[in-house]
Amino acid sequence: MNINNLRPAVGAGCKVHIETYGCQMNFADSEVVLAILQKEGYIYTEDIAQAEVILVNTCSIRDNAEQRIWGRLNEFRRYKRARKGLIVGIIGCMAERLKERLLDEEMVNVVAGPDAFRDLPHLIRMAREGQKGINTKLSREETYAEISPVRLDKNGVTAFVSIMRGCNNMCAYCVVPYTRGAERSRDWQTIVHEVEELFAAGYREVTLLGQNVNSYKCGEVGFPELMAKVAEVSPLLRVRFSTSHPKDMSDELLQVIAAYPNICRAIHLPAQSGSSRMLALMNRKYTREWYLGRIEAIRKYIPDCAITTDLIAGFCTETEEDHQMTLSLMREVGYASAFMFHYSERPNTYSARHLADDVSPEEKIRRLNEIIALQNELSLESNRRDVGGEFEILLEGTSKRSDDKMFGRTSQNKVVIIDRRYHRVGDYVRVRVTDCSSATLMGQEIE
Ligand code: 5AD
Ligand code: SF4
């Protein structure tokens, strides 16, 4: 008899709740964490009030992300008082960055960095025995390659697939290389296998995730080859990816995207700034001209591609002239949408150590507001160009505003609202766009 069969799984029947903050990568990580815990007998509960273990998957990218999470942790004190034995774990980027401070918080029982998730069953067991469970070791190898994530986002149609971890780019402002460690790629075979399983389970769209997917490398397989392999799983499966660094956006990748109709016509290409002086200070390794050259290449190979971006307002020493360069870049590219932030100094990054955070908070916010106002105009213009056009959308769910409407996305990643009629989530529907706002398109099915 195998004695292990007599040992109950570590977490047998124990209810765990996971709360996730931050980027898509964090959401994908929470699904890996759940897979690890389920294997040990833990049961997921959506209801935090039922949970015996609460894990908070955290984000450190900007100060306000961390502040929000600290606020939330304060609320957990109440749960702790009400429920004896409740275990609270901080996992992910904040765990990595703030291990010492979190160690001192009597309220926190478990601290696990992004490469320590496999250790969570052990760390939770330590906490249950009254000790703190801590592991913030970063790894050069860990990719959680063979773990099949347990999907927490339950639309059953779209899923994230993590293809690499960490980042080597060392942008001056960014904390990610410190919290997530060095870049490493997951074996392509396990990626394709996961995608095949998702398709067989009814999923119709995957987003390949990494901090810089263009530098994916697994033996002879680079990102363009990986994209082709994933696109070949089925022509009925849409493929997206996020996020790309402009310095590595190769023609070869653009040719692969153009060659497969099921690879979506949407590229997120974070510019961060339109001023070459700022880009050099940010250590982005490209100039405004290089960036615009990449935009031109996208337009040449994939004329119907939507381009989106990330922008930072008020980085160290940014002048009004630099700021105007960002606004002019935005006009020149005509982004479909953008994520826009004001610079937030992160401890220990290159810019925190060596550059002056000398744009006043008021000025940062003024510049950011100008950027946001311009982007609203550009998004509206981009959407207006789609009115009258024909698109295929993949339905993802019921519209927030009305049960009689559903929403789906175009290949360009724009949301379209249509009448529900006989449609179901996961259907592809051909629509004509009839109207728009800056955020959404309205459509009508083409019969
Ligand atoms: N301050 C403001 N924005 C930042 N980002 C990353 N680090 C910072 C920071 N310190 C933004 C960048 C990046 C996105 C994920 O977050 O635009 O592309
Ligand atoms: Fe941060 Fe730059 Fe890496 Fe993106 S590419 S995670 S901005 S260091």
Short mmCIF file of C-alpha atoms and ligand atoms in Angstrom, two decimals:
data_model
loop_
_atom_site.label_atom_id
_atom_site.label_comp_id
_atom_site.label_asym_id
_atom_site.label_seq_id
_atom_site.Cartn_x
_atom_site.Cartn_y
_atom_site.Cartn_z
CA MET A 1 0.00 0.00 0.00
CA ASN A 2 1.27 3.46 -0.81
CA ILE A 3 1.37 5.32 2.46
CA ASN A 4 0.87 8.62 0.65
CA ASN A 5 -2.65 7.53 -0.20
CA LEU A 6 -3.47 7.64 3.49
CA ARG A 7 -2.21 11.18 3.97
CA PRO A 8 -4.96 13.74 3.37
CA ALA A 9 -3.99 16.44 0.84
CA VAL A 10 -2.49 19.43 2.65
CA GLY A 11 -5.40 21.67 1.87
CA ALA A 12 -8.18 19.07 1.89
CA GLY A 13 -11.44 20.96 1.72
CA CYS A 14 -9.90 24.27 2.79
CA LYS A 15 -11.58 27.24 1.10
CA VAL A 16 -9.34 29.78 -0.61
CA HIS A 17 -10.18 33.11 -2.19
CA ILE A 18 -7.81 35.01 -4.52
CA GLU A 19 -8.05 38.73 -5.16
CA THR A 20 -6.03 40.02 -8.11
CA TYR A 21 -4.69 43.52 -8.85
CA GLY A 22 -2.65 44.85 -11.76
CA CYS A 23 -1.82 43.58 -15.21
CA GLN A 24 -3.11 40.66 -17.28
CA MET A 25 -0.01 38.73 -16.25
CA ASN A 26 -1.18 38.88 -12.64
CA PHE A 27 -4.60 37.52 -13.61
CA ALA A 28 -2.87 34.67 -15.46
CA ASP A 29 -0.66 34.05 -12.41
CA SER A 30 -3.68 33.79 -10.10
CA GLU A 31 -4.96 30.98 -12.33
CA VAL A 32 -1.63 29.16 -11.95
CA VAL A 33 -1.78 29.65 -8.17
CA LEU A 34 -5.26 28.16 -8.08
CA ALA A 35 -4.09 25.13 -10.10
CA ILE A 36 -1.26 24.57 -7.60
CA LEU A 37 -3.61 24.83 -4.62
CA GLN A 38 -6.40 22.71 -6.11
CA LYS A 39 -3.93 19.90 -6.60
CA GLU A 40 -3.42 19.97 -2.84
CA GLY A 41 -7.14 19.77 -2.15
CA TYR A 42 -7.96 23.45 -1.70
CA ILE A 43 -11.37 24.58 -2.95
CA TYR A 44 -11.85 27.97 -4.58
CA THR A 45 -14.57 30.23 -3.24
CA GLU A 46 -15.71 33.44 -4.88
CA ASP A 47 -17.21 34.53 -1.59
CA ILE A 48 -14.48 36.12 0.50
CA ALA A 49 -16.67 35.74 3.61
CA GLN A 50 -16.42 31.94 3.28
CA ALA A 51 -12.65 31.84 2.78
CA GLU A 52 -10.24 30.29 5.27
CA VAL A 53 -7.31 31.53 3.19
CA ILE A 54 -7.31 34.88 1.36
CA LEU A 55 -4.52 35.48 -1.14
CA VAL A 56 -3.95 38.93 -2.61
CA ASN A 57 -2.01 38.94 -5.86
CA THR A 58 -0.44 42.37 -5.87
CA CYS A 59 0.95 45.02 -8.21
CA SER A 60 3.83 47.46 -7.62
CA ILE A 61 3.97 49.23 -10.97
CA ARG A 62 2.82 52.62 -9.65
CA ASP A 63 2.52 54.01 -6.16
CA ASN A 64 -1.28 54.34 -6.36
CA ALA A 65 -1.57 50.61 -7.16
CA GLU A 66 0.28 49.82 -3.95
CA GLN A 67 -1.68 52.37 -1.91
CA ARG A 68 -4.94 50.81 -3.03
CA ILE A 69 -3.75 47.39 -1.89
CA TRP A 70 -2.59 48.72 1.50
CA GLY A 71 -6.09 50.16 1.92
CA ARG A 72 -7.56 46.79 1.13
CA LEU A 73 -5.25 45.03 3.60
CA ASN A 74 -6.55 47.33 6.32
CA GLU A 75 -10.05 46.11 5.56
CA PHE A 76 -8.85 42.54 6.09
CA ARG A 77 -8.19 43.34 9.75
CA ARG A 78 -11.93 43.29 10.21
CA TYR A 79 -12.21 39.81 8.63
CA LYS A 80 -9.37 38.64 10.81
CA ARG A 81 -11.09 39.78 13.98
CA ALA A 82 -14.33 38.12 12.95
CA ARG A 83 -12.78 34.82 11.85
CA LYS A 84 -10.24 33.11 14.03
CA GLY A 85 -7.56 31.27 12.10
CA LEU A 86 -8.09 33.19 8.86
CA ILE A 87 -4.89 33.24 6.82
CA VAL A 88 -3.98 36.25 4.70
CA GLY A 89 -1.26 35.88 2.08
CA ILE A 90 0.37 38.60 0.00
CA ILE A 91 1.70 37.21 -3.26
CA GLY A 92 3.24 38.64 -6.44
CA CYS A 93 5.08 41.91 -7.02
CA MET A 94 4.45 43.69 -3.69
CA ALA A 95 5.48 40.56 -1.81
CA GLU A 96 8.74 40.65 -3.72
CA ARG A 97 9.35 44.36 -3.24
CA LEU A 98 8.24 44.78 0.35
CA LYS A 99 9.10 41.50 2.02
CA GLU A 100 10.64 43.12 5.13
CA ARG A 101 7.77 45.50 5.70
CA LEU A 102 5.21 42.74 5.15
CA LEU A 103 7.08 40.53 7.59
CA ASP A 104 6.38 43.10 10.28
CA GLU A 105 2.64 43.23 9.59
CA GLU A 106 1.09 40.95 12.19
CA MET A 107 -1.94 40.64 9.94
CA VAL A 108 -0.02 39.01 7.07
CA ASN A 109 0.66 35.26 7.42
CA VAL A 110 2.11 34.35 4.04
CA VAL A 111 4.42 36.26 1.68
CA ALA A 112 5.23 34.68 -1.71
CA GLY A 113 7.00 36.30 -4.67
CA PRO A 114 6.07 35.62 -8.32
CA ASP A 115 8.51 32.70 -8.62
CA ALA A 116 7.51 31.03 -5.33
CA PHE A 117 3.95 29.94 -6.11
CA ARG A 118 4.80 26.23 -6.08
CA ASP A 119 5.80 26.69 -2.45
CA LEU A 120 2.39 28.11 -1.44
CA PRO A 121 0.91 24.86 -0.04
CA HIS A 122 3.94 24.59 2.23
CA LEU A 123 3.85 28.29 3.17
CA ILE A 124 0.16 28.11 4.02
CA ARG A 125 0.77 25.02 6.14
CA MET A 126 3.46 26.90 8.06
CA ALA A 127 1.02 29.73 8.64
CA ARG A 128 -1.59 27.32 9.93
CA GLU A 129 0.97 26.06 12.39
CA GLY A 130 1.46 29.60 13.66
CA GLN A 131 4.63 30.55 11.79
CA LYS A 132 5.02 33.06 8.98
CA GLY A 133 5.35 31.44 5.57
CA ILE A 134 7.77 33.42 3.44
CA ASN A 135 9.44 32.75 0.10
CA THR A 136 10.53 35.57 -2.19
CA LYS A 137 13.30 33.80 -4.07
CA LEU A 138 13.44 34.76 -7.71
CA SER A 139 14.33 32.07 -10.21
CA ARG A 140 16.12 31.97 -13.56
CA GLU A 141 14.12 28.94 -14.71
CA GLU A 142 10.63 28.94 -13.26
CA THR A 143 7.94 29.29 -15.96
CA TYR A 144 5.22 27.10 -14.42
CA ALA A 145 5.44 25.45 -17.84
CA GLU A 146 3.49 22.26 -17.29
CA ILE A 147 0.79 23.68 -15.00
CA SER A 148 -2.67 23.93 -16.57
CA PRO A 149 -4.14 27.11 -15.08
CA VAL A 150 -7.61 26.87 -13.53
CA ARG A 151 -9.62 29.56 -15.31
CA LEU A 152 -11.02 32.16 -12.94
CA ASP A 153 -12.49 34.43 -15.62
CA LYS A 154 -15.43 32.32 -16.54
CA ASN A 155 -16.69 33.54 -19.91
CA GLY A 156 -15.34 30.27 -21.32
CA VAL A 157 -14.34 31.97 -24.58
CA THR A 158 -11.22 34.08 -24.00
CA ALA A 159 -8.16 33.04 -22.00
CA PHE A 160 -4.69 34.32 -21.17
CA VAL A 161 -1.71 32.07 -21.80
CA SER A 162 1.54 33.10 -20.22
CA ILE A 163 4.51 32.42 -22.53
CA MET A 164 7.38 34.02 -20.63
CA ARG A 165 8.18 35.63 -17.32
CA GLY A 166 10.35 38.48 -16.11
CA CYS A 167 11.97 41.28 -18.06
CA ASN A 168 15.54 42.23 -18.97
CA ASN A 169 14.83 45.62 -20.49
CA MET A 170 15.52 47.81 -17.50
CA CYS A 171 13.47 50.80 -18.52
CA ALA A 172 14.64 53.48 -16.10
CA TYR A 173 11.25 54.01 -14.43
CA CYS A 174 10.13 50.40 -14.14
CA VAL A 175 10.05 48.15 -11.10
CA VAL A 176 9.15 44.98 -13.02
CA PRO A 177 12.70 43.66 -13.59
CA TYR A 178 13.16 43.84 -9.80
CA THR A 179 9.87 42.24 -8.82
CA ARG A 180 9.59 39.63 -11.55
CA GLY A 181 13.25 38.93 -12.14
CA ALA A 182 15.12 37.96 -15.30
CA GLU A 183 13.43 37.08 -18.56
CA ARG A 184 12.79 33.40 -19.37
CA SER A 185 10.64 31.69 -21.97
CA ARG A 186 8.28 28.80 -21.43
CA ASP A 187 8.72 25.66 -23.60
CA TRP A 188 6.75 26.10 -26.79
CA GLN A 189 5.37 22.55 -26.62
CA THR A 190 3.61 23.24 -23.30
CA ILE A 191 2.19 26.49 -24.71
CA VAL A 192 0.75 24.80 -27.81
CA HIS A 193 -0.60 21.98 -25.65
CA GLU A 194 -2.36 24.44 -23.34
CA VAL A 195 -3.86 26.26 -26.33
CA GLU A 196 -5.08 22.97 -27.86
CA GLU A 197 -6.75 22.08 -24.57
CA LEU A 198 -8.41 25.47 -24.39
CA PHE A 199 -9.74 25.15 -27.93
CA ALA A 200 -11.07 21.66 -27.20
CA ALA A 201 -12.81 23.08 -24.11
CA GLY A 202 -14.64 25.63 -26.27
CA TYR A 203 -12.34 28.65 -25.95
CA ARG A 204 -12.13 30.75 -29.10
CA GLU A 205 -9.50 33.37 -28.26
CA VAL A 206 -6.14 33.24 -26.52
CA THR A 207 -3.89 36.14 -25.57
CA LEU A 208 -0.22 35.19 -25.33
CA LEU A 209 1.26 37.11 -22.43
CA GLY A 210 4.70 38.30 -21.50
CA GLN A 211 6.42 41.54 -20.45
CA ASN A 212 8.08 41.62 -23.85
CA VAL A 213 6.74 38.82 -26.04
CA ASN A 214 8.94 39.72 -29.02
CA SER A 215 12.00 38.43 -27.23
CA TYR A 216 10.42 34.99 -26.70
CA LYS A 217 13.05 32.32 -27.45
CA CYS A 218 12.85 28.57 -26.92
CA GLY A 219 15.63 26.83 -28.85
CA GLU A 220 14.95 27.53 -32.53
CA VAL A 221 11.47 28.87 -31.85
CA GLY A 222 11.24 32.65 -31.61
CA PHE A 223 8.04 34.67 -31.23
CA PRO A 224 7.05 34.68 -34.95
CA GLU A 225 7.42 30.88 -35.08
CA LEU A 226 5.46 30.48 -31.83
CA MET A 227 2.66 32.70 -33.18
CA ALA A 228 2.45 30.56 -36.32
CA LYS A 229 2.28 27.35 -34.27
CA VAL A 230 -0.48 28.74 -32.04
CA ALA A 231 -2.43 30.16 -35.01
CA GLU A 232 -2.33 26.72 -36.62
CA VAL A 233 -4.15 25.11 -33.69
CA SER A 234 -7.38 26.10 -35.48
CA PRO A 235 -8.52 28.80 -37.91
CA LEU A 236 -11.48 29.25 -35.53
CA LEU A 237 -9.19 30.29 -32.71
CA ARG A 238 -8.27 33.95 -32.47
CA VAL A 239 -4.78 34.76 -31.28
CA ARG A 240 -3.70 37.99 -29.57
CA PHE A 241 -0.51 38.95 -27.78
CA SER A 242 0.63 41.48 -25.24
CA THR A 243 2.90 43.31 -24.80
CA SER A 244 5.58 44.25 -27.32
CA HIS A 245 8.67 46.39 -27.07
CA PRO A 246 9.10 48.62 -30.15
CA LYS A 247 12.81 47.81 -30.36
CA ASP A 248 11.98 44.16 -31.10
CA MET A 249 8.93 44.58 -33.36
CA SER A 250 10.38 42.75 -36.36
CA ASP A 251 9.16 42.66 -39.97
CA GLU A 252 9.19 38.90 -39.68
CA LEU A 253 6.56 39.03 -36.92
CA LEU A 254 4.44 41.46 -38.93
CA GLN A 255 4.59 39.10 -41.92
CA VAL A 256 3.41 36.19 -39.76
CA ILE A 257 0.50 38.27 -38.41
CA ALA A 258 -0.43 39.27 -41.96
CA ALA A 259 -0.31 35.65 -43.14
CA TYR A 260 -2.81 34.26 -40.60
CA PRO A 261 -6.31 35.77 -40.65
CA ASN A 262 -6.95 34.41 -37.14
CA ILE A 263 -4.08 36.43 -35.64
CA CYS A 264 -5.85 39.58 -34.54
CA ARG A 265 -5.28 42.90 -36.25
CA ALA A 266 -4.33 44.72 -33.06
CA ILE A 267 -0.88 45.65 -31.86
CA HIS A 268 -0.15 47.21 -28.50
CA LEU A 269 3.12 49.09 -28.92
CA PRO A 270 3.98 51.13 -25.82
CA ALA A 271 5.66 54.38 -26.91
CA GLN A 272 5.93 55.92 -23.39
CA SER A 273 6.97 59.29 -24.88
CA GLY A 274 7.20 61.08 -28.22
CA SER A 275 10.46 62.82 -27.35
CA SER A 276 13.73 61.09 -28.27
CA ARG A 277 15.43 62.85 -25.36
CA MET A 278 12.93 61.33 -22.92
CA LEU A 279 13.18 57.92 -24.59
CA ALA A 280 16.96 57.93 -24.12
CA LEU A 281 16.57 58.91 -20.44
CA MET A 282 13.98 56.16 -20.04
CA ASN A 283 16.46 53.66 -21.53
CA ARG A 284 13.89 52.59 -24.11
CA LYS A 285 16.61 51.92 -26.72
CA TYR A 286 14.73 53.54 -29.63
CA THR A 287 14.06 57.05 -30.90
CA ARG A 288 10.86 58.73 -32.03
CA GLU A 289 11.95 58.14 -35.64
CA TRP A 290 12.58 54.43 -35.06
CA TYR A 291 9.18 54.11 -33.42
CA LEU A 292 7.45 55.86 -36.33
CA GLY A 293 9.34 53.57 -38.70
CA ARG A 294 7.83 50.56 -36.91
CA ILE A 295 4.35 52.12 -37.20
CA GLU A 296 4.93 52.54 -40.93
CA ALA A 297 5.94 48.87 -41.18
CA ILE A 298 2.76 47.81 -39.36
CA ARG A 299 0.65 49.89 -41.76
CA LYS A 300 2.47 48.39 -44.75
CA TYR A 301 2.08 44.72 -43.77
CA ILE A 302 -1.26 44.93 -41.93
CA PRO A 303 -3.24 47.92 -43.24
CA ASP A 304 -6.31 47.19 -41.09
CA CYS A 305 -4.33 46.93 -37.84
CA ALA A 306 -5.42 48.92 -34.78
CA ILE A 307 -2.50 50.35 -32.84
CA THR A 308 -2.67 51.08 -29.12
CA THR A 309 -0.04 52.31 -26.68
CA ASP A 310 1.10 53.19 -23.16
CA LEU A 311 2.21 56.75 -22.35
CA ILE A 312 3.87 58.29 -19.31
CA ALA A 313 3.39 62.02 -18.56
CA GLY A 314 5.93 64.02 -16.58
CA PHE A 315 8.93 61.70 -16.51
CA CYS A 316 12.12 63.14 -14.97
CA THR A 317 13.19 66.49 -16.53
CA GLU A 318 10.33 66.41 -19.07
CA THR A 319 9.81 69.92 -20.52
CA GLU A 320 6.75 71.39 -22.16
CA GLU A 321 8.48 70.80 -25.48
CA ASP A 322 8.97 67.09 -24.70
CA HIS A 323 5.33 66.88 -23.69
CA GLN A 324 4.26 68.52 -26.98
CA MET A 325 6.29 65.85 -28.80
CA THR A 326 4.19 63.17 -27.10
CA LEU A 327 0.99 64.90 -28.20
CA SER A 328 2.27 65.18 -31.77
CA LEU A 329 3.31 61.51 -31.81
CA MET A 330 -0.20 60.58 -30.71
CA ARG A 331 -1.71 62.62 -33.57
CA GLU A 332 0.74 61.22 -36.07
CA VAL A 333 0.00 57.60 -35.16
CA GLY A 334 -3.72 58.11 -34.45
CA TYR A 335 -3.91 55.51 -31.69
CA ALA A 336 -7.14 53.56 -31.36
CA SER A 337 -6.75 53.68 -27.59
CA ALA A 338 -4.09 54.11 -24.93
CA PHE A 339 -3.21 53.45 -21.30
CA MET A 340 -1.98 56.74 -19.90
CA PHE A 341 -0.19 57.39 -16.62
CA HIS A 342 1.70 60.13 -14.84
CA TYR A 343 5.20 59.19 -13.80
CA SER A 344 5.37 57.59 -10.39
CA GLU A 345 8.82 57.20 -8.89
CA ARG A 346 9.47 53.62 -7.78
CA PRO A 347 12.11 53.00 -5.11
CA ASN A 348 15.40 51.47 -6.33
CA THR A 349 14.72 51.91 -10.05
CA TYR A 350 17.35 53.65 -12.17
CA SER A 351 15.36 56.87 -12.34
CA ALA A 352 14.76 56.92 -8.58
CA ARG A 353 18.48 56.52 -7.98
CA HIS A 354 19.90 58.79 -10.68
CA LEU A 355 17.31 61.20 -12.08
CA ALA A 356 15.40 64.11 -10.59
CA ASP A 357 11.64 63.64 -10.25
CA ASP A 358 11.34 67.35 -10.93
CA VAL A 359 8.01 67.79 -12.69
CA SER A 360 5.55 68.97 -10.04
CA PRO A 361 2.54 66.77 -9.27
CA GLU A 362 0.18 69.48 -10.59
CA GLU A 363 2.10 69.74 -13.85
CA LYS A 364 2.17 65.95 -14.28
CA ILE A 365 -1.58 65.84 -13.87
CA ARG A 366 -2.11 68.76 -16.26
CA ARG A 367 -0.01 67.04 -18.94
CA LEU A 368 -1.70 63.70 -18.31
CA ASN A 369 -5.12 65.33 -18.64
CA GLU A 370 -4.09 66.84 -21.98
CA ILE A 371 -2.93 63.44 -23.16
CA ILE A 372 -6.20 61.83 -22.05
CA ALA A 373 -8.31 64.54 -23.72
CA LEU A 374 -6.41 64.12 -26.99
CA GLN A 375 -6.72 60.34 -26.83
CA ASN A 376 -10.49 60.64 -26.35
CA GLU A 377 -10.63 62.64 -29.59
CA LEU A 378 -8.40 60.15 -31.39
CA SER A 379 -10.42 57.16 -30.14
CA LEU A 380 -13.61 58.80 -31.35
CA GLU A 381 -12.05 59.55 -34.75
CA SER A 382 -10.79 55.97 -35.00
CA ASN A 383 -14.24 54.61 -34.14
CA ARG A 384 -15.97 56.98 -36.58
CA ARG A 385 -13.81 55.59 -39.36
CA ASP A 386 -15.33 52.17 -38.59
CA VAL A 387 -18.95 53.33 -38.91
CA GLY A 388 -20.43 51.74 -42.06
CA GLY A 389 -17.71 49.07 -42.07
CA GLU A 390 -18.16 45.32 -41.85
CA PHE A 391 -16.46 43.27 -39.10
CA GLU A 392 -16.53 39.80 -37.64
CA ILE A 393 -16.97 39.84 -33.87
CA LEU A 394 -16.53 37.12 -31.28
CA LEU A 395 -19.26 37.34 -28.64
CA GLU A 396 -17.98 37.46 -25.06
CA GLY A 397 -20.98 38.27 -22.90
CA THR A 398 -24.07 40.28 -22.06
CA SER A 399 -23.83 44.05 -22.37
CA LYS A 400 -23.55 45.87 -19.04
CA ARG A 401 -26.37 48.22 -19.98
CA SER A 402 -29.03 45.77 -21.17
CA ASP A 403 -29.80 42.06 -21.02
CA ASP A 404 -31.18 42.28 -24.56
CA LYS A 405 -27.76 43.21 -25.91
CA MET A 406 -24.51 41.32 -26.17
CA PHE A 407 -20.99 42.51 -26.67
CA GLY A 408 -18.15 41.10 -28.71
CA ARG A 409 -14.83 42.27 -30.10
CA THR A 410 -13.54 42.90 -33.56
CA SER A 411 -10.17 41.55 -34.61
CA GLN A 412 -8.96 45.11 -33.89
CA ASN A 413 -10.03 44.59 -30.25
CA LYS A 414 -12.86 47.11 -30.35
CA VAL A 415 -16.02 46.36 -28.41
CA VAL A 416 -19.22 46.13 -30.50
CA ILE A 417 -22.74 45.96 -29.01
CA ILE A 418 -25.43 44.02 -30.90
CA ASP A 419 -28.97 42.71 -30.26
CA ARG A 420 -28.94 39.39 -28.44
CA ARG A 421 -31.53 37.59 -30.63
CA TYR A 422 -30.55 33.90 -30.82
CA HIS A 423 -26.82 34.45 -30.24
CA ARG A 424 -24.66 32.80 -27.65
CA VAL A 425 -21.34 33.59 -26.04
CA GLY A 426 -18.57 32.16 -28.26
CA ASP A 427 -20.44 32.80 -31.56
CA TYR A 428 -18.74 34.61 -34.41
CA VAL A 429 -21.13 37.18 -35.92
CA ARG A 430 -20.67 39.39 -38.99
CA VAL A 431 -21.81 42.90 -38.23
CA ARG A 432 -22.05 46.32 -39.81
CA VAL A 433 -21.09 49.19 -37.52
CA THR A 434 -23.97 51.67 -37.32
CA ASP A 435 -22.85 54.14 -34.67
CA CYS A 436 -20.15 54.77 -32.07
CA SER A 437 -18.93 56.61 -29.00
CA SER A 438 -15.25 57.08 -28.13
CA ALA A 439 -15.38 53.81 -26.18
CA THR A 440 -17.70 51.47 -28.12
CA LEU A 441 -19.14 50.61 -31.50
CA MET A 442 -22.82 49.79 -32.09
CA GLY A 443 -23.47 47.10 -34.67
CA GLN A 444 -26.13 45.25 -36.59
CA GLU A 445 -25.88 41.67 -37.69
CA ILE A 446 -25.44 41.19 -41.44
CA GLU A 447 -27.92 38.49 -42.44
N1 5AD B 1 5.28 55.38 -13.52
C1 5AD B 1 4.27 55.51 -14.40
N2 5AD B 1 3.94 54.57 -15.30
C2 5AD B 1 4.69 53.45 -15.33
N3 5AD B 1 4.63 52.35 -16.10
C3 5AD B 1 5.58 51.50 -15.71
N4 5AD B 1 6.29 52.02 -14.71
C4 5AD B 1 5.76 53.25 -14.45
C5 5AD B 1 6.06 54.27 -13.51
N5 5AD B 1 7.05 54.16 -12.65
C6 5AD B 1 3.66 52.19 -17.18
C7 5AD B 1 4.35 52.08 -18.54
C8 5AD B 1 4.20 50.62 -18.85
C9 5AD B 1 2.88 50.29 -18.20
C10 5AD B 1 2.64 48.84 -17.95
O1 5AD B 1 2.93 50.99 -16.99
O2 5AD B 1 3.62 52.87 -19.46
O3 5AD B 1 4.17 50.35 -20.24
FE1 SF4 B 2 9.03 47.53 -17.41
FE2 SF4 B 2 10.26 48.23 -19.70
FE3 SF4 B 2 10.18 45.62 -18.91
FE4 SF4 B 2 7.93 46.84 -19.76
S1 SF4 B 2 9.77 46.48 -21.00
S2 SF4 B 2 8.17 45.53 -17.91
S3 SF4 B 2 8.20 48.94 -19.03
S4 SF4 B 2 11.24 47.30 -17.85
#
